[in-house]
Short mmCIF file of N, CA, C and O in Angstrom, two decimals:
data_model
loop_
_atom_site.label_atom_id
_atom_site.label_comp_id
_atom_site.label_asym_id
_atom_site.label_seq_id
_atom_site.Cartn_x
_atom_site.Cartn_y
_atom_site.Cartn_z
N ALA A 284 0.84 -1.18 0.00
CA ALA A 284 0.00 0.00 0.00
C ALA A 284 0.89 1.24 0.00
O ALA A 284 1.93 1.27 0.62
N SER A 285 0.43 2.25 -0.67
CA SER A 285 1.18 3.51 -0.69
C SER A 285 0.84 4.31 0.57
O SER A 285 -0.11 4.00 1.30
N ARG A 286 1.59 5.36 0.79
CA ARG A 286 1.28 6.26 1.91
C ARG A 286 -0.10 6.87 1.70
O ARG A 286 -0.84 7.09 2.66
N PHE A 287 -0.44 7.14 0.45
CA PHE A 287 -1.76 7.68 0.13
C PHE A 287 -2.85 6.67 0.50
O PHE A 287 -3.86 7.04 1.11
N ASP A 288 -2.66 5.40 0.13
CA ASP A 288 -3.63 4.35 0.48
C ASP A 288 -3.80 4.27 1.99
O ASP A 288 -4.91 4.17 2.50
N PHE A 289 -2.67 4.31 2.70
CA PHE A 289 -2.68 4.22 4.15
C PHE A 289 -3.46 5.40 4.76
O PHE A 289 -4.34 5.21 5.59
N ALA A 290 -3.13 6.61 4.32
CA ALA A 290 -3.79 7.80 4.84
C ALA A 290 -5.28 7.82 4.53
O ALA A 290 -6.11 8.16 5.37
N THR A 291 -5.62 7.43 3.31
CA THR A 291 -7.03 7.39 2.90
C THR A 291 -7.81 6.39 3.73
O THR A 291 -8.92 6.68 4.19
N TYR A 292 -7.24 5.22 3.94
CA TYR A 292 -7.93 4.20 4.73
C TYR A 292 -8.10 4.65 6.18
O TYR A 292 -9.16 4.48 6.77
N TYR A 293 -7.04 5.24 6.74
CA TYR A 293 -7.11 5.71 8.13
C TYR A 293 -8.19 6.78 8.28
O TYR A 293 -9.01 6.72 9.21
N ALA A 294 -8.22 7.74 7.36
CA ALA A 294 -9.23 8.80 7.41
C ALA A 294 -10.64 8.22 7.31
O ALA A 294 -11.55 8.65 8.02
N GLU A 295 -10.80 7.23 6.45
CA GLU A 295 -12.09 6.56 6.30
C GLU A 295 -12.52 5.90 7.61
O GLU A 295 -13.66 6.01 8.03
N LYS A 296 -11.58 5.20 8.25
CA LYS A 296 -11.88 4.51 9.51
C LYS A 296 -12.27 5.50 10.61
O LYS A 296 -13.09 5.20 11.47
N LYS A 297 -11.67 6.69 10.57
CA LYS A 297 -11.97 7.71 11.58
C LYS A 297 -13.22 8.51 11.24
O LYS A 297 -13.68 9.30 12.06
N GLY A 298 -13.75 8.33 10.03
CA GLY A 298 -14.94 9.06 9.64
C GLY A 298 -14.65 10.48 9.20
O GLY A 298 -15.55 11.32 9.16
N TRP A 299 -13.40 10.76 8.89
CA TRP A 299 -13.03 12.10 8.43
C TRP A 299 -13.49 12.29 6.99
O TRP A 299 -13.36 11.41 6.16
N LYS A 300 -13.95 13.46 6.68
CA LYS A 300 -14.45 13.77 5.34
C LYS A 300 -13.48 14.65 4.55
O LYS A 300 -13.80 15.12 3.48
N ASN A 301 -12.29 14.88 5.07
CA ASN A 301 -11.30 15.72 4.38
C ASN A 301 -10.85 15.06 3.09
O ASN A 301 -10.87 13.85 2.95
N THR A 302 -10.40 15.89 2.17
CA THR A 302 -9.84 15.39 0.92
C THR A 302 -8.35 15.15 1.10
O THR A 302 -7.64 16.03 1.59
N ILE A 303 -7.90 14.00 0.73
CA ILE A 303 -6.48 13.68 0.79
C ILE A 303 -5.97 13.65 -0.66
O ILE A 303 -6.51 12.93 -1.49
N ILE A 304 -4.97 14.44 -0.91
CA ILE A 304 -4.45 14.58 -2.26
C ILE A 304 -3.11 13.85 -2.36
O ILE A 304 -2.20 14.13 -1.59
N PRO A 305 -2.98 12.94 -3.31
CA PRO A 305 -1.70 12.25 -3.46
C PRO A 305 -0.65 13.19 -4.04
O PRO A 305 -0.95 13.99 -4.93
N VAL A 306 0.55 13.13 -3.50
CA VAL A 306 1.67 13.92 -4.02
C VAL A 306 2.88 13.01 -4.15
O VAL A 306 3.00 12.01 -3.44
N ARG A 307 3.77 13.36 -5.02
CA ARG A 307 5.00 12.58 -5.21
C ARG A 307 5.98 12.91 -4.10
O ARG A 307 6.05 14.05 -3.65
N ALA A 308 6.74 11.93 -3.68
CA ALA A 308 7.75 12.15 -2.64
C ALA A 308 8.76 13.21 -3.07
O ALA A 308 9.31 13.93 -2.24
N ALA A 309 8.97 13.34 -4.37
CA ALA A 309 9.91 14.34 -4.88
C ALA A 309 9.44 15.76 -4.58
O ALA A 309 10.24 16.70 -4.62
N SER A 310 8.16 15.93 -4.25
CA SER A 310 7.63 17.25 -3.91
C SER A 310 8.17 17.75 -2.58
O SER A 310 8.12 18.94 -2.30
N PHE A 311 8.66 16.85 -1.77
CA PHE A 311 9.22 17.20 -0.47
C PHE A 311 10.74 17.24 -0.59
O PHE A 311 11.34 16.35 -1.17
N ASN A 312 11.34 18.22 -0.03
CA ASN A 312 12.79 18.35 -0.10
C ASN A 312 13.42 17.49 1.00
O ASN A 312 13.88 18.00 2.02
N LEU A 313 13.43 16.19 0.79
CA LEU A 313 13.96 15.25 1.78
C LEU A 313 15.45 15.04 1.56
O LEU A 313 15.91 14.97 0.42
N PRO A 314 16.21 14.92 2.65
CA PRO A 314 17.66 14.75 2.50
C PRO A 314 18.07 13.41 1.90
O PRO A 314 19.07 13.32 1.21
N ALA A 315 17.30 12.38 2.14
CA ALA A 315 17.64 11.04 1.63
C ALA A 315 16.89 10.77 0.33
O ALA A 315 15.72 11.13 0.19
N LYS A 316 17.55 10.14 -0.60
CA LYS A 316 16.91 9.74 -1.85
C LYS A 316 15.95 8.59 -1.56
O LYS A 316 16.26 7.69 -0.79
N ARG A 317 14.80 8.61 -2.19
CA ARG A 317 13.79 7.57 -2.01
C ARG A 317 13.55 6.89 -3.36
O ARG A 317 13.54 7.56 -4.40
N PRO A 318 13.33 5.59 -3.36
CA PRO A 318 13.02 4.92 -4.63
C PRO A 318 11.64 5.37 -5.12
O PRO A 318 10.77 5.70 -4.31
N SER A 319 11.47 5.37 -6.42
CA SER A 319 10.17 5.78 -6.96
C SER A 319 9.10 4.75 -6.65
O SER A 319 7.93 5.07 -6.55
N TYR A 320 9.50 3.49 -6.49
CA TYR A 320 8.55 2.44 -6.12
C TYR A 320 9.24 1.45 -5.20
O TYR A 320 10.32 0.95 -5.51
N SER A 321 8.65 1.21 -4.08
CA SER A 321 9.17 0.18 -3.17
C SER A 321 7.99 -0.40 -2.40
O SER A 321 7.03 0.29 -2.09
N CYS A 322 8.06 -1.66 -2.13
CA CYS A 322 7.00 -2.27 -1.35
C CYS A 322 7.62 -3.32 -0.42
O CYS A 322 8.70 -3.84 -0.68
N LEU A 323 6.93 -3.56 0.65
CA LEU A 323 7.39 -4.53 1.63
C LEU A 323 6.69 -5.85 1.36
O LEU A 323 5.47 -5.92 1.28
N ASN A 324 7.47 -6.89 1.21
CA ASN A 324 6.93 -8.23 1.00
C ASN A 324 7.27 -9.05 2.24
O ASN A 324 8.44 -9.23 2.56
N SER A 325 6.27 -9.50 2.93
CA SER A 325 6.49 -10.22 4.19
C SER A 325 6.44 -11.74 4.03
O SER A 325 6.48 -12.46 5.02
N GLN A 326 6.39 -12.25 2.80
CA GLN A 326 6.25 -13.68 2.59
C GLN A 326 7.44 -14.47 3.14
O GLN A 326 7.25 -15.51 3.78
N GLN A 327 8.65 -13.99 2.91
CA GLN A 327 9.83 -14.74 3.37
C GLN A 327 9.92 -14.79 4.90
O GLN A 327 10.18 -15.84 5.47
N ILE A 328 9.71 -13.66 5.55
CA ILE A 328 9.80 -13.65 7.02
C ILE A 328 8.65 -14.45 7.62
O ILE A 328 8.82 -15.13 8.63
N SER A 329 7.50 -14.39 6.99
CA SER A 329 6.35 -15.16 7.45
C SER A 329 6.65 -16.66 7.36
O SER A 329 6.38 -17.41 8.30
N ALA A 330 7.26 -17.08 6.27
CA ALA A 330 7.61 -18.50 6.10
C ALA A 330 8.72 -18.91 7.06
O ALA A 330 8.65 -19.98 7.68
N ALA A 331 9.72 -18.06 7.23
CA ALA A 331 10.85 -18.38 8.11
C ALA A 331 10.40 -18.51 9.56
O ALA A 331 10.88 -19.40 10.28
N LEU A 332 9.50 -17.64 9.99
CA LEU A 332 9.03 -17.67 11.38
C LEU A 332 7.81 -18.55 11.57
O LEU A 332 7.35 -18.74 12.70
N LYS A 333 7.28 -19.04 10.45
CA LYS A 333 6.08 -19.89 10.48
C LYS A 333 4.92 -19.19 11.20
O LYS A 333 4.28 -19.75 12.09
N ILE A 334 4.72 -17.94 10.80
CA ILE A 334 3.61 -17.16 11.36
C ILE A 334 2.85 -16.50 10.21
O ILE A 334 3.36 -16.35 9.11
N SER A 335 1.64 -16.12 10.50
CA SER A 335 0.84 -15.38 9.53
C SER A 335 0.89 -13.91 9.90
O SER A 335 0.59 -13.53 11.03
N ILE A 336 1.31 -13.10 8.95
CA ILE A 336 1.38 -11.66 9.18
C ILE A 336 0.09 -11.06 8.64
O ILE A 336 -0.23 -11.23 7.46
N PRO A 337 -0.64 -10.33 9.48
CA PRO A 337 -1.93 -9.79 9.03
C PRO A 337 -1.77 -8.71 7.97
O PRO A 337 -0.73 -8.07 7.84
N HIS A 338 -2.83 -8.50 7.23
CA HIS A 338 -2.90 -7.45 6.21
C HIS A 338 -2.75 -6.09 6.90
O HIS A 338 -3.17 -5.91 8.05
N TRP A 339 -2.19 -5.11 6.21
CA TRP A 339 -1.95 -3.80 6.81
C TRP A 339 -3.24 -3.13 7.27
O TRP A 339 -3.24 -2.39 8.25
N LYS A 340 -4.34 -3.40 6.60
CA LYS A 340 -5.61 -2.79 7.01
C LYS A 340 -6.04 -3.30 8.39
O LYS A 340 -6.64 -2.55 9.17
N GLU A 341 -5.74 -4.55 8.68
CA GLU A 341 -6.05 -5.09 10.01
C GLU A 341 -5.25 -4.36 11.08
O GLU A 341 -5.76 -4.11 12.17
N ALA A 342 -4.00 -4.02 10.78
CA ALA A 342 -3.17 -3.29 11.74
C ALA A 342 -3.73 -1.88 11.97
O ALA A 342 -3.78 -1.41 13.11
N VAL A 343 -4.18 -1.23 10.91
CA VAL A 343 -4.79 0.10 11.06
C VAL A 343 -6.06 -0.01 11.90
O VAL A 343 -6.29 0.81 12.80
N ASP A 344 -6.87 -1.01 11.63
CA ASP A 344 -8.09 -1.22 12.40
C ASP A 344 -7.78 -1.38 13.89
O ASP A 344 -8.45 -0.78 14.75
N ARG A 345 -6.77 -2.19 14.20
CA ARG A 345 -6.39 -2.39 15.61
C ARG A 345 -5.91 -1.08 16.24
O ARG A 345 -6.25 -0.78 17.37
N PHE A 346 -5.11 -0.32 15.51
CA PHE A 346 -4.61 0.94 16.04
C PHE A 346 -5.75 1.90 16.34
O PHE A 346 -5.79 2.51 17.41
N VAL A 347 -6.67 2.04 15.40
CA VAL A 347 -7.80 2.96 15.59
C VAL A 347 -8.60 2.53 16.82
O VAL A 347 -8.99 3.36 17.63
N THR A 348 -8.83 1.23 16.95
CA THR A 348 -9.60 0.73 18.08
C THR A 348 -8.89 0.98 19.40
O THR A 348 -9.50 1.43 20.37
N ARG A 349 -7.59 0.72 19.44
CA ARG A 349 -6.84 0.84 20.69
C ARG A 349 -6.40 2.26 21.05
O ARG A 349 -6.40 2.63 22.21
N PHE A 350 -5.95 3.02 20.06
CA PHE A 350 -5.26 4.27 20.36
C PHE A 350 -5.82 5.50 19.68
O PHE A 350 -5.40 6.61 19.99
N GLY A 351 -6.72 5.34 18.75
CA GLY A 351 -7.20 6.47 17.95
C GLY A 351 -7.67 7.66 18.76
O GLY A 351 -7.31 8.79 18.47
N ASP A 352 -8.45 7.44 19.79
CA ASP A 352 -8.95 8.55 20.60
C ASP A 352 -7.92 9.04 21.60
O ASP A 352 -7.92 10.21 21.96
N ARG A 353 -7.06 8.18 22.03
CA ARG A 353 -6.04 8.54 23.04
C ARG A 353 -5.12 9.64 22.55
O ARG A 353 -4.73 10.53 23.28
N PHE A 354 -4.75 9.59 21.30
CA PHE A 354 -3.80 10.55 20.74
C PHE A 354 -4.49 11.64 19.93
O PHE A 354 -3.82 12.45 19.30
N GLY A 355 -5.80 11.64 19.92
CA GLY A 355 -6.52 12.65 19.15
C GLY A 355 -6.34 12.49 17.66
O GLY A 355 -6.44 13.45 16.92
N LEU A 356 -6.05 11.26 17.24
CA LEU A 356 -5.82 11.02 15.82
C LEU A 356 -7.07 10.48 15.16
O LEU A 356 -7.79 9.72 15.65
#
């Protein structure tokens, strides 16, 4: 998932109606170079540890349930 996907899903879970606009990382003057496309693949670590790693949306759901109101997010 992209940062945009993550932010959009989080806002949806919180019931926020704001518009989230996708922007390129190059728009930010960051000191470190970032790849234009990168993704995390958890298949190898999941197989090595013999565990199931939940989908990122499940992690967002858990965070919102546990901490969303605590931090005003």
